[in-house]
C-alpha positions as semicolon CSV with decimal commas, in nm:
position;residue;x (nm);y (nm);z (nm)
1;M;0,279;-2,492;1,448
2;K;0,294;-2,075;1,454
3;V;0,138;-1,809;1,299
4;Q;0,195;-1,460;1,227
5;P;0,093;-1,130;1,451
6;V;-0,049;-0,852;1,388
7;S;0,255;-0,640;1,434
8;E;0,502;-0,717;1,172
9;V;0,766;-0,667;1,457
10;R;0,780;-0,923;1,597
11;D;0,910;-1,332;1,548
12;P;0,582;-1,584;1,450
13;I;0,462;-1,728;1,764
14;P;0,332;-2,012;1,856
15;A;-0,004;-2,023;1,789
16;S;-0,174;-2,128;2,094
17;N;-0,119;-1,779;2,227
18;S;-0,279;-1,651;1,925
19;R;-0,592;-1,804;1,786
20;L;-0,876;-1,589;1,679
21;K;-1,038;-1,471;2,002
22;K;-1,398;-1,343;2,019
23;P;-1,533;-1,114;1,891
24;Q;-1,447;-0,758;1,993
25;T;-1,842;-0,681;1,888
26;A;-1,875;-0,285;2,056
27;L;-1,597;-0,217;1,842
28;I;-1,717;-0,350;1,528
29;T;-2,051;-0,201;1,643
30;G;-1,868;0,132;1,694
31;G;-1,700;0,102;1,315
32;L;-1,981;0,015;1,110
33;M;-2,175;0,350;1,293
34;I;-1,848;0,548;1,163
35;A;-1,896;0,425;0,867
36;F;-2,218;0,446;0,824
37;I;-2,272;0,790;0,922
38;L;-2,011;0,879;0,683
39;V;-2,165;0,770;0,405
40;I;-2,435;0,913;0,412
41;Y;-2,224;1,232;0,525
42;L;-2,075;1,211;0,174
43;F;-2,379;1,153;0,013
44;A;-2,564;1,473;0,205
45;T;-2,213;1,690;0,087
46;Q;-2,004;1,558;-0,173
47;A;-2,064;1,354;-0,557
48;I;-2,180;1,065;-0,584
49;V;-1,795;0,914;-0,611
50;Q;-1,712;0,988;-0,275
51;P;-1,970;0,743;-0,032
52;I;-1,900;0,498;-0,326
53;L;-1,522;0,497;-0,291
54;L;-1,560;0,476;0,088
55;V;-1,699;0,183;0,044
56;L;-1,428;0,067;-0,181
57;G;-1,215;0,210;0,086
58;L;-1,393;-0,046;0,376
59;L;-1,338;-0,311;0,166
60;L;-1,007;-0,277;0,087
61;G;-0,880;-0,221;0,412
62;Y;-1,093;-0,534;0,498
63;T;-0,891;-0,753;0,280
64;L;-0,558;-0,559;0,350
65;F;-0,594;-0,701;0,735
66;H;-0,753;-0,996;0,681
67;A;-0,500;-1,190;0,439
68;R;-0,231;-0,947;0,582
69;F;-0,174;-0,887;0,235
70;G;0,175;-0,707;0,267
71;F;0,423;-0,519;0,032
72;T;0,690;-0,406;0,296
73;S;0,742;-0,801;0,470
74;A;0,723;-0,955;0,152
75;F;0,999;-0,720;0,029
76;R;1,224;-0,803;0,284
77;R;1,108;-1,169;0,286
78;F;1,255;-1,259;-0,034
79;M;1,567;-1,015;0,025
80;S;1,659;-1,150;0,333
81;V;1,622;-1,577;0,299
82;G;1,464;-1,503;-0,062
83;N;1,081;-1,697;0,011
84;G;0,869;-1,566;-0,263
85;E;0,558;-1,654;-0,158
86;A;0,419;-1,319;-0,126
87;I;0,582;-1,195;-0,435
88;R;0,408;-1,475;-0,592
89;S;0,051;-1,331;-0,485
90;H;0,176;-0,961;-0,622
91;M;0,230;-1,140;-0,936
92;V;-0,106;-1,291;-0,909
93;M;-0,302;-0,925;-0,814
94;L;-0,039;-0,776;-1,125
95;A;-0,169;-1,017;-1,373
96;V;-0,509;-0,949;-1,264
97;A;-0,532;-0,629;-1,273
98;V;-0,338;-0,555;-1,644
99;T;-0,652;-0,800;-1,769
100;L;-0,911;-0,520;-1,592
101;F;-0,765;-0,269;-1,651
102;A;-0,639;-0,292;-2,061
103;P;-1,033;-0,271;-2,152
104;I;-1,071;0,005;-1,895
105;L;-0,773;0,203;-2,064
106;A;-0,819;0,134;-2,384
107;Y;-1,191;0,198;-2,417
108;G;-1,275;0,448;-2,136
109;Y;-1,494;0,260;-1,925
110;S;-1,610;0,477;-1,620
111;F;-1,909;0,429;-1,421
112;F;-2,043;0,813;-1,427
113;G;-1,854;0,943;-1,718
114;A;-1,526;1,045;-1,551
115;E;-1,219;1,029;-1,815
116;V;-1,040;0,739;-1,728
117;S;-0,646;0,733;-1,731
118;G;-0,393;0,589;-1,560
119;Y;-0,073;0,616;-1,338
120;V;0,198;0,678;-1,569
121;S;0,496;0,899;-1,500
122;P;0,799;0,984;-1,531
123;V;1,134;0,805;-1,558
124;G;1,425;0,944;-1,412
125;V;1,656;1,077;-1,155
126;S;1,346;1,184;-0,890
127;L;1,231;0,836;-0,923
128;L;1,528;0,667;-0,904
129;V;1,574;0,815;-0,542
130;G;1,244;0,846;-0,439
131;A;1,169;0,478;-0,488
132;F;1,485;0,367;-0,305
133;I;1,461;0,557;-0,009
134;F;1,125;0,475;-0,002
135;G;1,245;0,115;0,013
136;I;1,424;0,159;0,342
137;G;1,158;0,398;0,520
138;M;0,896;0,126;0,454
139;Q;1,122;-0,122;0,622
140;L;1,212;0,057;0,918
141;G;0,863;0,219;0,931
142;G;0,714;-0,130;0,977
143;G;0,465;-0,115;0,679
144;C;0,421;0,047;0,344
145;A;0,121;0,296;0,256
146;S;-0,128;0,054;0,247
147;G;0,061;-0,081;0,536
148;T;0,073;0,184;0,758
149;L;-0,313;0,274;0,698
150;Y;-0,444;-0,087;0,800
151;A;-0,169;-0,114;1,084
152;V;-0,348;0,199;1,218
153;G;-0,650;0,049;1,194
154;G;-0,582;-0,248;1,342
155;G;-0,437;-0,104;1,617
156;R;-0,062;-0,080;1,588
157;S;0,008;0,231;1,797
158;V;0,423;0,272;1,629
159;M;0,226;0,271;1,322
160;F;0,045;0,613;1,430
161;V;0,390;0,774;1,469
162;T;0,476;0,657;1,158
163;L;0,164;0,806;1,005
164;V;0,270;1,169;1,158
165;F;0,576;1,166;1,000
166;F;0,495;1,020;0,680
167;I;0,243;1,317;0,664
168;I;0,518;1,530;0,743
169;G;0,769;1,367;0,489
170;S;0,502;1,388;0,194
171;T;0,489;1,739;0,307
172;I;0,804;1,834;0,210
173;G;0,841;1,593;-0,067
174;A;0,593;1,787;-0,232
175;M;0,713;2,172;-0,141
176;H;1,077;2,010;-0,267
177;L;0,889;1,822;-0,591
178;P;0,985;2,098;-0,863
179;F;1,333;2,047;-0,795
180;W;1,294;1,734;-0,875
181;T;1,137;1,701;-1,168
182;D;1,251;2,055;-1,347
183;D;1,576;2,097;-1,246
184;L;1,650;1,681;-1,276
185;P;1,775;1,474;-1,569
186;S;1,415;1,261;-1,667
187;F;1,307;1,134;-1,958
188;G;0,925;1,148;-1,943
189;T;0,626;0,876;-1,886
190;I;0,669;0,598;-2,085
191;S;0,415;0,331;-2,143
192;L;0,418;-0,015;-2,251
193;A;0,091;0,005;-2,449
194;T;0,099;0,362;-2,582
195;S;0,516;0,444;-2,589
196;T;0,573;0,136;-2,763
197;G;0,364;0,073;-3,010
198;L;0,235;-0,225;-2,876
199;G;-0,116;-0,110;-2,787
200;Y;-0,319;-0,260;-2,467
201;G;-0,339;-0,599;-2,594
202;G;0,076;-0,615;-2,672
203;A;0,131;-0,416;-2,345
204;W;-0,079;-0,682;-2,151
205;L;0,061;-1,001;-2,314
206;L;0,449;-0,849;-2,250
207;S;0,329;-0,794;-1,887
208;I;0,177;-1,165;-1,860
209;I;0,523;-1,290;-1,966
210;L;0,664;-1,063;-1,709
211;F;0,453;-1,177;-1,440
212;G;0,534;-1,553;-1,544
213;I;0,921;-1,460;-1,556
214;I;0,967;-1,297;-1,242
215;T;0,770;-1,588;-1,052
216;W;0,964;-1,817;-1,201
217;I;1,287;-1,654;-1,081
218;T;1,127;-1,669;-0,740
219;F;1,120;-2,057;-0,744
220;I;1,469;-2,031;-0,901
221;V;1,552;-1,864;-0,561
222;E;1,369;-2,084;-0,353
223;R;1,532;-2,393;-0,464
224;K;1,880;-2,255;-0,426
225;K;1,792;-2,087;-0,093
226;Q;1,593;-2,288;0,080
227;P;1,413;-2,027;0,286
228;P;1,144;-2,083;0,608
229;K;0,805;-2,125;0,506
230;M;0,595;-1,839;0,581
231;A;0,384;-1,884;0,964
232;T;0,026;-1,903;0,905
233;V;-0,238;-1,597;1,018
234;P;-0,489;-1,706;1,254
235;S;-0,811;-1,853;1,139
236;A;-1,166;-1,891;1,185
237;K;-1,297;-2,263;0,998
238;G;-1,552;-2,303;0,750
239;W;-1,775;-2,018;0,601
240;K;-1,646;-1,780;0,889
241;R;-1,346;-1,735;0,720
242;I;-1,493;-1,523;0,509
243;L;-1,594;-1,237;0,745
244;R;-1,346;-1,338;1,062
245;G;-1,070;-1,559;0,924
246;S;-0,736;-1,501;0,721
247;W;-0,783;-1,505;0,385
248;P;-0,539;-1,693;0,103
249;L;-0,286;-1,459;-0,020
250;F;-0,442;-1,560;-0,377
251;A;-0,801;-1,485;-0,289
252;A;-0,658;-1,150;-0,115
253;A;-0,458;-1,046;-0,425
254;I;-0,727;-1,116;-0,662
255;V;-1,030;-0,914;-0,436
256;L;-0,768;-0,629;-0,442
257;A;-0,719;-0,642;-0,802
258;V;-1,111;-0,615;-0,864
259;L;-1,133;-0,336;-0,650
260;N;-0,891;-0,147;-0,734
261;A;-1,043;-0,182;-1,129
262;L;-1,366;-0,090;-0,943
263;T;-1,181;0,197;-0,798
264;L;-1,030;0,311;-1,166
265;M;-1,404;0,275;-1,275
266;T;-1,519;0,507;-1,066
267;R;-1,295;0,798;-1,006
268;G;-1,127;0,755;-1,352
269;T;-0,778;0,692;-1,201
270;P;-0,626;0,404;-0,974
271;W;-0,638;0,371;-0,620
272;G;-0,356;0,574;-0,451
273;I;-0,272;0,700;-0,110
274;T;0,031;0,927;-0,058
275;S;-0,112;1,209;-0,237
276;G;-0,355;1,275;0,077
277;F;-0,100;1,294;0,315
278;A;0,057;1,558;0,086
279;L;-0,283;1,682;0,102
280;W;-0,320;1,682;0,446
281;G;0,016;1,825;0,561
282;S;-0,010;2,111;0,363
283;K;-0,357;2,207;0,494
284;I;-0,204;2,191;0,830
285;A;0,115;2,375;0,703
286;Q;-0,128;2,609;0,567
287;L;-0,324;2,731;0,903
288;L;-0,006;2,718;1,047
289;G;0,089;2,986;0,799
290;V;0,318;2,866;0,605
291;D;0,224;2,999;0,214
292;V;0,139;2,604;0,064
293;A;-0,053;2,752;-0,254
294;S;0,276;2,925;-0,400
295;W;0,426;2,563;-0,402
296;G;0,476;2,434;-0,758
297;Y;0,275;2,093;-0,667
298;W;-0,001;2,313;-0,563
299;Q;-0,047;2,464;-0,938
300;G;-0,287;2,386;-1,150
301;E;-0,544;2,123;-1,121
302;N;-0,344;2,028;-0,739
303;A;-0,531;2,422;-0,624
304;Q;-0,877;2,354;-0,620
305;S;-0,749;2,076;-0,399
306;L;-0,558;2,294;-0,183
307;Q;-0,942;2,537;-0,141
308;A;-1,133;2,238;-0,097
309;S;-1,307;2,039;0,202
310;I;-1,020;1,682;0,260
311;F;-1,378;1,481;0,173
312;A;-1,399;1,629;-0,163
313;D;-1,074;1,413;-0,238
314;S;-1,122;1,088;-0,318
315;T;-0,762;0,999;-0,227
316;T;-0,873;1,092;0,166
317;V;-1,234;0,916;0,177
318;L;-1,037;0,557;0,051
319;N;-0,744;0,638;0,305
320;F;-1,054;0,724;0,594
321;G;-1,236;0,319;0,423
322;V;-0,892;0,150;0,449
323;I;-0,835;0,234;0,802
324;L;-1,207;0,186;0,885
325;G;-1,219;-0,117;0,699
326;A;-0,946;-0,220;0,867
327;F;-1,043;-0,175;1,197
328;V;-1,366;-0,352;1,124
329;A;-1,122;-0,664;1,052
330;S;-0,959;-0,664;1,364
331;A;-1,228;-0,624;1,546
332;A;-1,423;-0,914;1,366
333;G;-1,148;-1,149;1,479
334;G;-1,096;-1,031;1,805
335;L;-0,747;-0,878;1,742
336;F;-0,812;-0,500;1,796
337;K;-0,534;-0,409;2,077
338;F;-0,278;-0,024;2,076
339;T;0,075;-0,292;2,117
340;S;0,386;-0,089;2,336
341;L;0,600;0,158;2,224
342;N;0,954;0,201;2,308
343;M;1,245;0,433;2,182
344;K;1,358;0,232;1,937
345;N;1,064;0,147;1,710
346;V;0,951;0,494;1,762
347;T;1,301;0,636;1,645
348;A;1,272;0,399;1,332
349;S;0,897;0,507;1,252
350;V;0,984;0,857;1,227
351;I;1,319;0,790;1,030
352;G;1,072;0,538;0,794
353;G;0,794;0,776;0,796
354;L;0,999;1,113;0,640
355;L;1,111;0,864;0,405
356;M;0,823;0,714;0,287
357;G;0,661;1,051;0,268
358;Y;0,951;1,211;0,100
359;G;1,017;0,904;-0,148
360;A;0,655;0,892;-0,218
361;R;0,634;1,209;-0,363
362;L;0,973;1,206;-0,576
363;A;0,869;0,915;-0,684
364;F;0,513;0,963;-0,816
365;G;0,368;0,709;-0,564
366;C;0,391;0,408;-0,301
367;N;0,321;0,032;-0,353
368;I;0,052;0,137;-0,401
369;G;-0,021;0,440;-0,633
370;A;0,349;0,379;-0,832
371;Y;0,390;-0,045;-0,811
372;F;0,040;-0,191;-0,811
373;G;-0,097;0,113;-0,976
374;G;0,186;0,220;-1,241
375;I;0,207;-0,124;-1,307
376;A;-0,162;-0,212;-1,403
377;S;-0,171;0,106;-1,562
378;F;0,097;-0,049;-1,844
379;S;0,356;0,205;-1,696
380;L;0,763;0,161;-1,686
381;H;0,796;0,340;-1,397
382;G;0,581;0,064;-1,226
383;Y;0,873;-0,181;-1,250
384;I;1,104;0,057;-1,186
385;W;0,939;0,116;-0,860
386;G;0,965;-0,230;-0,734
387;I;1,337;-0,277;-0,870
388;L;1,464;0,015;-0,638
389;A;1,269;-0,061;-0,372
390;L;1,385;-0,366;-0,338
391;G;1,704;-0,215;-0,356
392;G;1,622;-0,004;-0,018
393;T;1,476;-0,305;0,176
394;F;1,823;-0,478;0,117
395;I;1,996;-0,183;0,279
396;A;1,746;-0,209;0,531
397;L;1,835;-0,522;0,659
398;Y;2,107;-0,413;0,819
399;L;1,995;-0,150;0,965
400;R;1,623;-0,290;1,136
401;P;1,837;-0,473;1,376
402;L;1,957;-0,103;1,492
403;F;1,635;-0,025;1,613
404;G;1,526;-0,408;1,766
405;L;1,325;-0,459;1,435
406;S;1,382;-0,834;1,341
407;V;1,474;-0,970;0,987
408;P;1,426;-1,289;0,871
409;K;1,725;-1,549;0,901
410;S;1,719;-1,908;0,707
411;K;1,749;-2,093;1,040
412;D;1,416;-1,993;1,116
413;S;1,133;-2,246;1,107
414;F;0,916;-1,986;0,985
415;C;0,944;-1,654;0,862
């Protein structure tokens, strides 16, 4: 019996070496205290939606870590050996998400009167290039946007490097974005609901059919390739599994979809991650004397975010929540531990972070904002993002071994 390690870099390891340890009580207490203080601060200084979003972020981070719910590893397993277990969990997540998003977007339901809008972004050269290089970057960086945040929360040291260069790449991408969007070809935004005449009901039905087809394809590929199964995740037993153990992927998929819908109804837009990175990097650049405010990216509605506190930015608050939620989840499982660094994995993280940051800005989002949020919002760009990111993943399969990173093989017992 083998289990998945916290780090995606290592191969599955014997269960005897990766059983859940005793809860790290001091870390759990510290994490919850920080979260509580931050909630109180947000209540006192920001709009009511901000502390609510922090709580939603905590739940998102807790869920991601508990299930080791990955996008990077899911794409890698499918492209390398044909294992589609995690891809099917994505389809469950997306099916639940479109079912919830359709009435919310159609009727404009929100908790605080915010105008509701999905992530429907242009289809053009910017998307094609951005999603492809993001696919390469997430395989070298060891995690996608959500994976980076929850791995940081779990103490995986090299992901701090990935995060830093993710921020740098996202900032550079924000500076260059007008060239990619204004000077290069684009078909504009295409919504399966509003651009086709299908409406949200028809777009929902079409989406469900597409998810079914993709699921069927994964079974066809598996029957042909006979891939190794996914290793299990160390878990508690019984009711304790809710708090300390691993959750089945399908359960996490449903929870993530529900939390994304709640995020949409709370702030008016779906869950996103990488716009926060562009904001953080731009604010730092501004402190260093760079005239960030003159960039096209920071004109119009974005200009206010650049001048305001980062705690007024809903994406930033969600990101902080995801990190804290993953930290508490890892400590609850006795798994929080800083991991080792070496020249190869640091180099891969630098390159991967830069590619992901730059690619996310060009592609109007990452695995969360473009793939999850885009498809849930019935945007064609979300599907195209997934296809191009799979293409980038395929190329990265040949690059990962150069940096000492593992790639699943058909003869492995587990992947």
